[in-house]
């Protein structure tokens, strides 16, 4: 008998009729619990509750909002070990990665508790004598928040915390694969003392609940993280309905390694970026662009390092890489390895399913060489532990290849040359650039986001979050 978890609407846990099991990808016999699937009517109730709560919440004192967010952050941090374990059990990240993500979520709430007190406007002189102009920021209204499965607590945190901090109400729809962390977060928010209806949780599938949330006439803005295909569709729907929209989507992130790079560092950060968290990070590097002079040594270094990686149950100690998060994702990863081979790539290591005592979705990280930028494995996001090598003559070709993609989230360069590092910082067409660091791994207090097909709308995180979660008012004061 597994525990049943309900939706949260207007400050009450709902009575639900349809539930879905939450399966551990490290061990498919382990069911974390049953999670309610909201109906369209429940979604409507959640939006109504958020709409009704908005006038009071948007006018509430900044101290009470700061206190509530601080309390949420404090509880997440106090329970980071337990929440990180839950995360590892439902998503497949290793336990240390899960605890790290839970810690980040707690810190995000703490950061935005402070932001409640730091929101400022401007007072500027008018061109008309005797008139002054005030520029202030106000909450937007009801925000629909839609999140993916790969960061089950950090991404919800970095959307929900600023939404609440700046006085908005929230209807949150998490990814159907990871309702456990979403429910735990909702429970913490529910007990923080914020009024009923300010925050609502509706669990369910994208087509059943996400689509009606995007199209609901009383939802003022949508903050979405997920795939480019769904994001593009949401952008169109929001445009038709004139809704504010923020989209964070996929990546095909390049990692350049130049001849002058520190080889050990370059191998380590490439393995980290490409394969840790099972390659399931939007900032993972899936294209390793290597110059000729270091090429053979780099490939040998990668093979040697990859041979040491321990893949296994996310909760076991000493594991580097957990399972793929679902069977569908595993099959997609394996099919991309086959697509790469059929396009002429050479599989140097990995790329197959791994079988253990318990049934899970394990995969040996794949490294493909002899690849070119026109191949599908270098153009489409795989979203798994699959990296391909592109061989180039020198820096100029490396830069051109790095930018030769419709995505633009994160990009890295390994070099000891200040000249090339400086040029790359300026000429990379990515939203985030890393010098001698993995493409994945970002701070929580600075802007996060990409360019081209990776992101759309204002940046997330840090002070920049206010751009999306507030709206600007210009007031003219006569004498
Ligand atoms: P997805 O697009 O399949 O789903 C994301 C969310 O959208 C889920 O909650 C899903 O239920 C919902 N959804 C699906 N169909 C919908 C619809 N028609 N209307 C409204 N909502 C709908 O993505 P995923 O598989 O959960 O996540 C992986 C993707 O997320 C990858 O492409 C990855 O790069 C991206 N991602 C991007 C970032 C970033 O910040 N750029 C961060 C993490 C993940």
mmCIF file of N, CA and C in Angstrom, residues 346-428:
data_model
loop_
_atom_site.group_PDB
_atom_site.id
_atom_site.type_symbol
_atom_site.label_atom_id
_atom_site.label_comp_id
_atom_site.label_asym_id
_atom_site.label_seq_id
_atom_site.Cartn_x
_atom_site.Cartn_y
_atom_site.Cartn_z
ATOM 1 N N UNK A 346 32.012 7.241 -34.984
ATOM 2 C CA UNK A 346 32.607 6.024 -34.425
ATOM 3 C C UNK A 346 32.361 6.023 -32.920
ATOM 4 N N UNK A 347 31.754 4.934 -32.433
ATOM 5 C CA UNK A 347 31.485 4.824 -30.990
ATOM 6 C C UNK A 347 32.758 4.319 -30.311
ATOM 7 N N UNK A 348 33.378 5.182 -29.521
ATOM 8 C CA UNK A 348 34.652 4.838 -28.896
ATOM 9 C C UNK A 348 34.436 4.034 -27.622
ATOM 10 N N UNK A 349 33.409 4.402 -26.866
ATOM 11 C CA UNK A 349 33.126 3.666 -25.629
ATOM 12 C C UNK A 349 31.681 3.895 -25.220
ATOM 13 N N UNK A 350 31.114 2.942 -24.462
ATOM 14 C CA UNK A 350 29.760 3.084 -23.900
ATOM 15 C C UNK A 350 28.663 2.997 -24.951
ATOM 16 N N UNK A 351 27.524 3.645 -24.613
ATOM 17 C CA UNK A 351 26.426 3.713 -25.569
ATOM 18 C C UNK A 351 25.470 2.542 -25.507
ATOM 19 N N UNK A 352 25.579 1.703 -24.445
ATOM 20 C CA UNK A 352 24.673 0.559 -24.344
ATOM 21 C C UNK A 352 23.977 0.544 -22.986
ATOM 22 N N UNK A 353 22.919 -0.246 -22.903
ATOM 23 C CA UNK A 353 22.189 -0.376 -21.639
ATOM 24 C C UNK A 353 22.999 -1.253 -20.689
ATOM 25 N N UNK A 354 22.946 -0.925 -19.399
ATOM 26 C CA UNK A 354 23.631 -1.734 -18.393
ATOM 27 C C UNK A 354 22.580 -2.456 -17.548
ATOM 28 N N UNK A 355 22.845 -3.723 -17.261
ATOM 29 C CA UNK A 355 21.895 -4.519 -16.455
ATOM 30 C C UNK A 355 22.494 -4.770 -15.075
ATOM 31 N N UNK A 356 21.714 -4.553 -14.053
ATOM 32 C CA UNK A 356 22.147 -4.840 -12.676
ATOM 33 C C UNK A 356 21.124 -5.758 -12.021
ATOM 34 N N UNK A 357 21.376 -6.080 -10.738
ATOM 35 C CA UNK A 357 20.458 -6.981 -10.014
ATOM 36 C C UNK A 357 19.044 -6.425 -9.983
ATOM 37 N N UNK A 358 18.935 -5.131 -9.638
ATOM 38 C CA UNK A 358 17.615 -4.503 -9.654
ATOM 39 C C UNK A 358 17.384 -3.900 -11.032
ATOM 40 N N UNK A 359 16.138 -3.936 -11.476
ATOM 41 C CA UNK A 359 15.871 -3.410 -12.808
ATOM 42 C C UNK A 359 15.801 -1.887 -12.780
ATOM 43 N N UNK A 360 16.619 -1.244 -13.574
ATOM 44 C CA UNK A 360 16.619 0.219 -13.666
ATOM 45 C C UNK A 360 17.024 0.629 -15.060
ATOM 46 N N UNK A 361 17.060 1.955 -15.288
ATOM 47 C CA UNK A 361 17.301 2.454 -16.652
ATOM 48 C C UNK A 361 18.752 2.913 -16.803
ATOM 49 N N UNK A 362 19.687 1.990 -16.637
ATOM 50 C CA UNK A 362 21.107 2.345 -16.619
ATOM 51 C C UNK A 362 21.706 2.351 -18.028
ATOM 52 N N UNK A 363 22.622 3.295 -18.221
ATOM 53 C CA UNK A 363 23.278 3.392 -19.527
ATOM 54 C C UNK A 363 24.756 3.735 -19.355
ATOM 55 N N UNK A 364 25.600 3.090 -20.125
ATOM 56 C CA UNK A 364 27.030 3.422 -20.130
ATOM 57 C C UNK A 364 27.218 4.700 -20.953
ATOM 58 N N UNK A 365 27.832 5.744 -20.373
ATOM 59 C CA UNK A 365 28.034 6.999 -21.114
ATOM 60 C C UNK A 365 28.722 6.740 -22.453
ATOM 61 N N UNK A 366 28.250 7.443 -23.483
ATOM 62 C CA UNK A 366 28.740 7.192 -24.843
ATOM 63 C C UNK A 366 29.617 8.328 -25.330
ATOM 64 N N UNK A 367 30.735 7.947 -25.967
ATOM 65 C CA UNK A 367 31.607 8.937 -26.608
ATOM 66 C C UNK A 367 31.734 8.572 -28.085
ATOM 67 N N UNK A 368 31.378 9.530 -28.939
ATOM 68 C CA UNK A 368 31.414 9.311 -30.387
ATOM 69 C C UNK A 368 32.462 10.231 -31.004
ATOM 70 N N UNK A 369 33.308 9.679 -31.860
ATOM 71 C CA UNK A 369 34.288 10.517 -32.573
ATOM 72 C C UNK A 369 33.935 10.568 -34.058
ATOM 73 N N UNK A 370 34.749 11.272 -34.826
ATOM 74 C CA UNK A 370 34.556 11.434 -36.286
ATOM 75 C C UNK A 370 33.181 12.030 -36.583
ATOM 76 N N UNK A 371 32.763 12.981 -35.772
ATOM 77 C CA UNK A 371 31.448 13.581 -36.025
ATOM 78 C C UNK A 371 31.613 14.972 -36.630
ATOM 79 N N UNK A 372 30.582 15.400 -37.346
ATOM 80 C CA UNK A 372 30.603 16.729 -37.967
ATOM 81 C C UNK A 372 29.306 17.467 -37.597
ATOM 82 N N UNK A 373 29.349 18.774 -37.778
ATOM 83 C CA UNK A 373 28.237 19.609 -37.302
ATOM 84 C C UNK A 373 26.925 19.392 -38.048
ATOM 85 N N UNK A 374 26.984 18.769 -39.226
ATOM 86 C CA UNK A 374 25.722 18.554 -39.937
ATOM 87 C C UNK A 374 25.016 17.274 -39.486
ATOM 88 N N UNK A 375 25.640 16.487 -38.633
ATOM 89 C CA UNK A 375 25.003 15.239 -38.175
ATOM 90 C C UNK A 375 23.900 15.543 -37.147
ATOM 91 N N UNK A 376 22.899 14.698 -37.133
ATOM 92 C CA UNK A 376 21.780 14.921 -36.194
ATOM 93 C C UNK A 376 22.249 14.912 -34.742
ATOM 94 N N UNK A 377 23.218 14.051 -34.411
ATOM 95 C CA UNK A 377 23.671 14.021 -33.008
ATOM 96 C C UNK A 377 24.336 15.329 -32.594
ATOM 97 N N UNK A 378 24.748 16.138 -33.567
ATOM 98 C CA UNK A 378 25.305 17.443 -33.211
ATOM 99 C C UNK A 378 24.316 18.591 -33.403
ATOM 100 N N UNK A 379 23.152 18.277 -33.950
ATOM 101 C CA UNK A 379 22.160 19.340 -34.172
ATOM 102 C C UNK A 379 20.983 19.241 -33.204
ATOM 103 N N UNK A 380 20.647 18.016 -32.763
ATOM 104 C CA UNK A 380 19.453 17.831 -31.926
ATOM 105 C C UNK A 380 19.861 17.531 -30.488
ATOM 106 N N UNK A 381 19.053 18.011 -29.557
ATOM 107 C CA UNK A 381 19.358 17.745 -28.147
ATOM 108 C C UNK A 381 19.031 16.280 -27.822
ATOM 109 N N UNK A 382 20.024 15.537 -27.301
ATOM 110 C CA UNK A 382 19.797 14.134 -26.927
ATOM 111 C C UNK A 382 19.256 14.080 -25.504
ATOM 112 N N UNK A 383 19.852 14.843 -24.614
ATOM 113 C CA UNK A 383 19.474 14.928 -23.203
ATOM 114 C C UNK A 383 19.766 13.645 -22.439
ATOM 115 N N UNK A 384 20.983 13.133 -22.670
ATOM 116 C CA UNK A 384 21.441 11.936 -21.965
ATOM 117 C C UNK A 384 22.952 11.911 -21.959
ATOM 118 N N UNK A 385 23.569 10.817 -21.454
ATOM 119 C CA UNK A 385 25.025 10.751 -21.361
ATOM 120 C C UNK A 385 25.660 10.365 -22.707
ATOM 121 N N UNK A 386 25.505 11.242 -23.674
ATOM 122 C CA UNK A 386 26.011 11.005 -25.030
ATOM 123 C C UNK A 386 26.751 12.261 -25.487
ATOM 124 N N UNK A 387 28.069 12.110 -25.739
ATOM 125 C CA UNK A 387 28.851 13.277 -26.184
ATOM 126 C C UNK A 387 29.549 12.937 -27.482
ATOM 127 N N UNK A 388 29.644 13.919 -28.370
ATOM 128 C CA UNK A 388 30.340 13.676 -29.628
ATOM 129 C C UNK A 388 31.509 14.635 -29.776
ATOM 130 N N UNK A 389 32.535 14.135 -30.450
ATOM 131 C CA UNK A 389 33.764 14.912 -30.633
ATOM 132 C C UNK A 389 33.797 15.497 -32.040
ATOM 133 N N UNK A 390 34.086 16.788 -32.108
ATOM 134 C CA UNK A 390 34.278 17.451 -33.403
ATOM 135 C C UNK A 390 35.747 17.897 -33.453
ATOM 136 N N UNK A 391 36.474 17.415 -34.446
ATOM 137 C CA UNK A 391 37.906 17.748 -34.552
ATOM 138 C C UNK A 391 38.064 19.002 -35.411
ATOM 139 N N UNK A 392 38.856 19.962 -34.912
ATOM 140 C CA UNK A 392 39.056 21.216 -35.662
ATOM 141 C C UNK A 392 40.549 21.559 -35.710
ATOM 142 N N UNK A 393 40.875 22.457 -36.653
ATOM 143 C CA UNK A 393 42.302 22.815 -36.827
ATOM 144 C C UNK A 393 42.796 23.737 -35.716
ATOM 145 N N UNK A 394 42.023 24.788 -35.414
ATOM 146 C CA UNK A 394 42.506 25.763 -34.429
ATOM 147 C C UNK A 394 41.353 26.545 -33.833
ATOM 148 N N UNK A 395 41.680 27.627 -33.130
ATOM 149 C CA UNK A 395 40.658 28.381 -32.387
ATOM 150 C C UNK A 395 39.539 28.917 -33.277
ATOM 151 N N UNK A 396 39.906 29.515 -34.433
ATOM 152 C CA UNK A 396 38.870 30.154 -35.270
ATOM 153 C C UNK A 396 37.813 29.136 -35.701
ATOM 154 N N UNK A 397 38.268 27.967 -36.101
ATOM 155 C CA UNK A 397 37.316 26.925 -36.523
ATOM 156 C C UNK A 397 36.517 26.428 -35.312
ATOM 157 N N UNK A 398 37.182 26.342 -34.163
ATOM 158 C CA UNK A 398 36.489 25.891 -32.942
ATOM 159 C C UNK A 398 35.352 26.851 -32.592
ATOM 160 N N UNK A 399 35.638 28.150 -32.662
ATOM 161 C CA UNK A 399 34.606 29.150 -32.347
ATOM 162 C C UNK A 399 33.433 29.037 -33.328
ATOM 163 N N UNK A 400 33.767 28.896 -34.619
ATOM 164 C CA UNK A 400 32.710 28.799 -35.637
ATOM 165 C C UNK A 400 31.839 27.571 -35.383
ATOM 166 N N UNK A 401 32.470 26.445 -35.050
ATOM 167 C CA UNK A 401 31.696 25.219 -34.767
ATOM 168 C C UNK A 401 30.858 25.389 -33.500
ATOM 169 N N UNK A 402 31.433 26.015 -32.491
ATOM 170 C CA UNK A 402 30.694 26.202 -31.233
ATOM 171 C C UNK A 402 29.401 26.968 -31.488
ATOM 172 N N UNK A 403 29.493 27.978 -32.350
ATOM 173 C CA UNK A 403 28.314 28.815 -32.620
ATOM 174 C C UNK A 403 27.403 28.240 -33.707
ATOM 175 N N UNK A 404 27.820 27.130 -34.317
ATOM 176 C CA UNK A 404 27.065 26.547 -35.432
ATOM 177 C C UNK A 404 25.936 25.653 -34.898
ATOM 178 N N UNK A 405 24.959 26.283 -34.269
ATOM 179 C CA UNK A 405 23.843 25.555 -33.663
ATOM 180 C C UNK A 405 22.673 26.511 -33.480
ATOM 181 N N UNK A 406 21.471 25.939 -33.474
ATOM 182 C CA UNK A 406 20.303 26.812 -33.242
ATOM 183 C C UNK A 406 20.093 27.072 -31.757
ATOM 184 N N UNK A 407 20.890 26.380 -30.896
ATOM 185 C CA UNK A 407 20.787 26.615 -29.453
ATOM 186 C C UNK A 407 21.843 27.620 -29.010
ATOM 187 N N UNK A 408 21.749 28.118 -27.785
ATOM 188 C CA UNK A 408 22.752 29.061 -27.271
ATOM 189 C C UNK A 408 22.661 29.220 -25.766
ATOM 190 N N UNK A 409 22.698 28.085 -25.051
ATOM 191 C CA UNK A 409 22.527 28.185 -23.595
ATOM 192 C C UNK A 409 23.859 28.426 -22.884
ATOM 193 N N UNK A 410 24.754 27.422 -22.933
ATOM 194 C CA UNK A 410 26.022 27.532 -22.226
ATOM 195 C C UNK A 410 27.134 27.092 -23.172
ATOM 196 N N UNK A 411 28.327 27.659 -23.002
ATOM 197 C CA UNK A 411 29.463 27.272 -23.851
ATOM 198 C C UNK A 411 30.734 27.392 -23.041
ATOM 199 N N UNK A 412 31.666 26.436 -23.248
ATOM 200 C CA UNK A 412 32.893 26.452 -22.454
ATOM 201 C C UNK A 412 34.130 26.393 -23.313
ATOM 202 N N UNK A 413 35.232 26.899 -22.752
ATOM 203 C CA UNK A 413 36.529 26.790 -23.415
ATOM 204 C C UNK A 413 37.574 26.397 -22.375
ATOM 205 N N UNK A 414 38.431 25.422 -22.733
ATOM 206 C CA UNK A 414 39.564 25.061 -21.882
ATOM 207 C C UNK A 414 40.808 25.555 -22.586
ATOM 208 N N UNK A 415 41.483 26.509 -21.988
ATOM 209 C CA UNK A 415 42.675 27.116 -22.591
ATOM 210 C C UNK A 415 43.494 27.811 -21.507
ATOM 211 N N UNK A 416 44.802 27.936 -21.759
ATOM 212 C CA UNK A 416 45.626 28.748 -20.863
ATOM 213 C C UNK A 416 45.937 30.091 -21.509
ATOM 214 N N UNK A 417 45.310 30.360 -22.664
ATOM 215 C CA UNK A 417 45.574 31.591 -23.395
ATOM 216 C C UNK A 417 44.562 32.667 -23.017
ATOM 217 N N UNK A 418 45.056 33.767 -22.489
ATOM 218 C CA UNK A 418 44.169 34.889 -22.147
ATOM 219 C C UNK A 418 43.533 35.452 -23.416
ATOM 220 N N UNK A 419 44.322 35.473 -24.483
ATOM 221 C CA UNK A 419 43.830 36.020 -25.749
ATOM 222 C C UNK A 419 42.588 35.248 -26.228
ATOM 223 N N UNK A 420 42.692 33.915 -26.256
ATOM 224 C CA UNK A 420 41.557 33.132 -26.758
ATOM 225 C C UNK A 420 40.391 33.143 -25.768
ATOM 226 N N UNK A 421 40.697 33.091 -24.478
ATOM 227 C CA UNK A 421 39.624 33.126 -23.478
ATOM 228 C C UNK A 421 38.838 34.425 -23.599
ATOM 229 N N UNK A 422 39.548 35.519 -23.757
ATOM 230 C CA UNK A 422 38.897 36.829 -23.850
ATOM 231 C C UNK A 422 38.073 36.929 -25.140
ATOM 232 N N UNK A 423 38.637 36.441 -26.231
ATOM 233 C CA UNK A 423 37.911 36.498 -27.510
ATOM 234 C C UNK A 423 36.655 35.630 -27.437
ATOM 235 N N UNK A 424 36.773 34.451 -26.808
ATOM 236 C CA UNK A 424 35.632 33.537 -26.730
ATOM 237 C C UNK A 424 34.510 34.127 -25.863
ATOM 238 N N UNK A 425 34.893 34.756 -24.764
ATOM 239 C CA UNK A 425 33.874 35.379 -23.892
ATOM 240 C C UNK A 425 33.023 36.349 -24.703
ATOM 241 N N UNK A 426 33.671 37.095 -25.591
ATOM 242 C CA UNK A 426 32.948 38.120 -26.357
ATOM 243 C C UNK A 426 32.196 37.525 -27.546
ATOM 244 N N UNK A 427 32.726 36.491 -28.176
ATOM 245 C CA UNK A 427 32.172 36.038 -29.458
ATOM 246 C C UNK A 427 31.355 34.747 -29.383
ATOM 247 N N UNK A 428 31.317 34.121 -28.236
ATOM 248 C CA UNK A 428 30.428 32.963 -28.085
ATOM 249 C C UNK A 428 28.985 33.451 -28.158
#
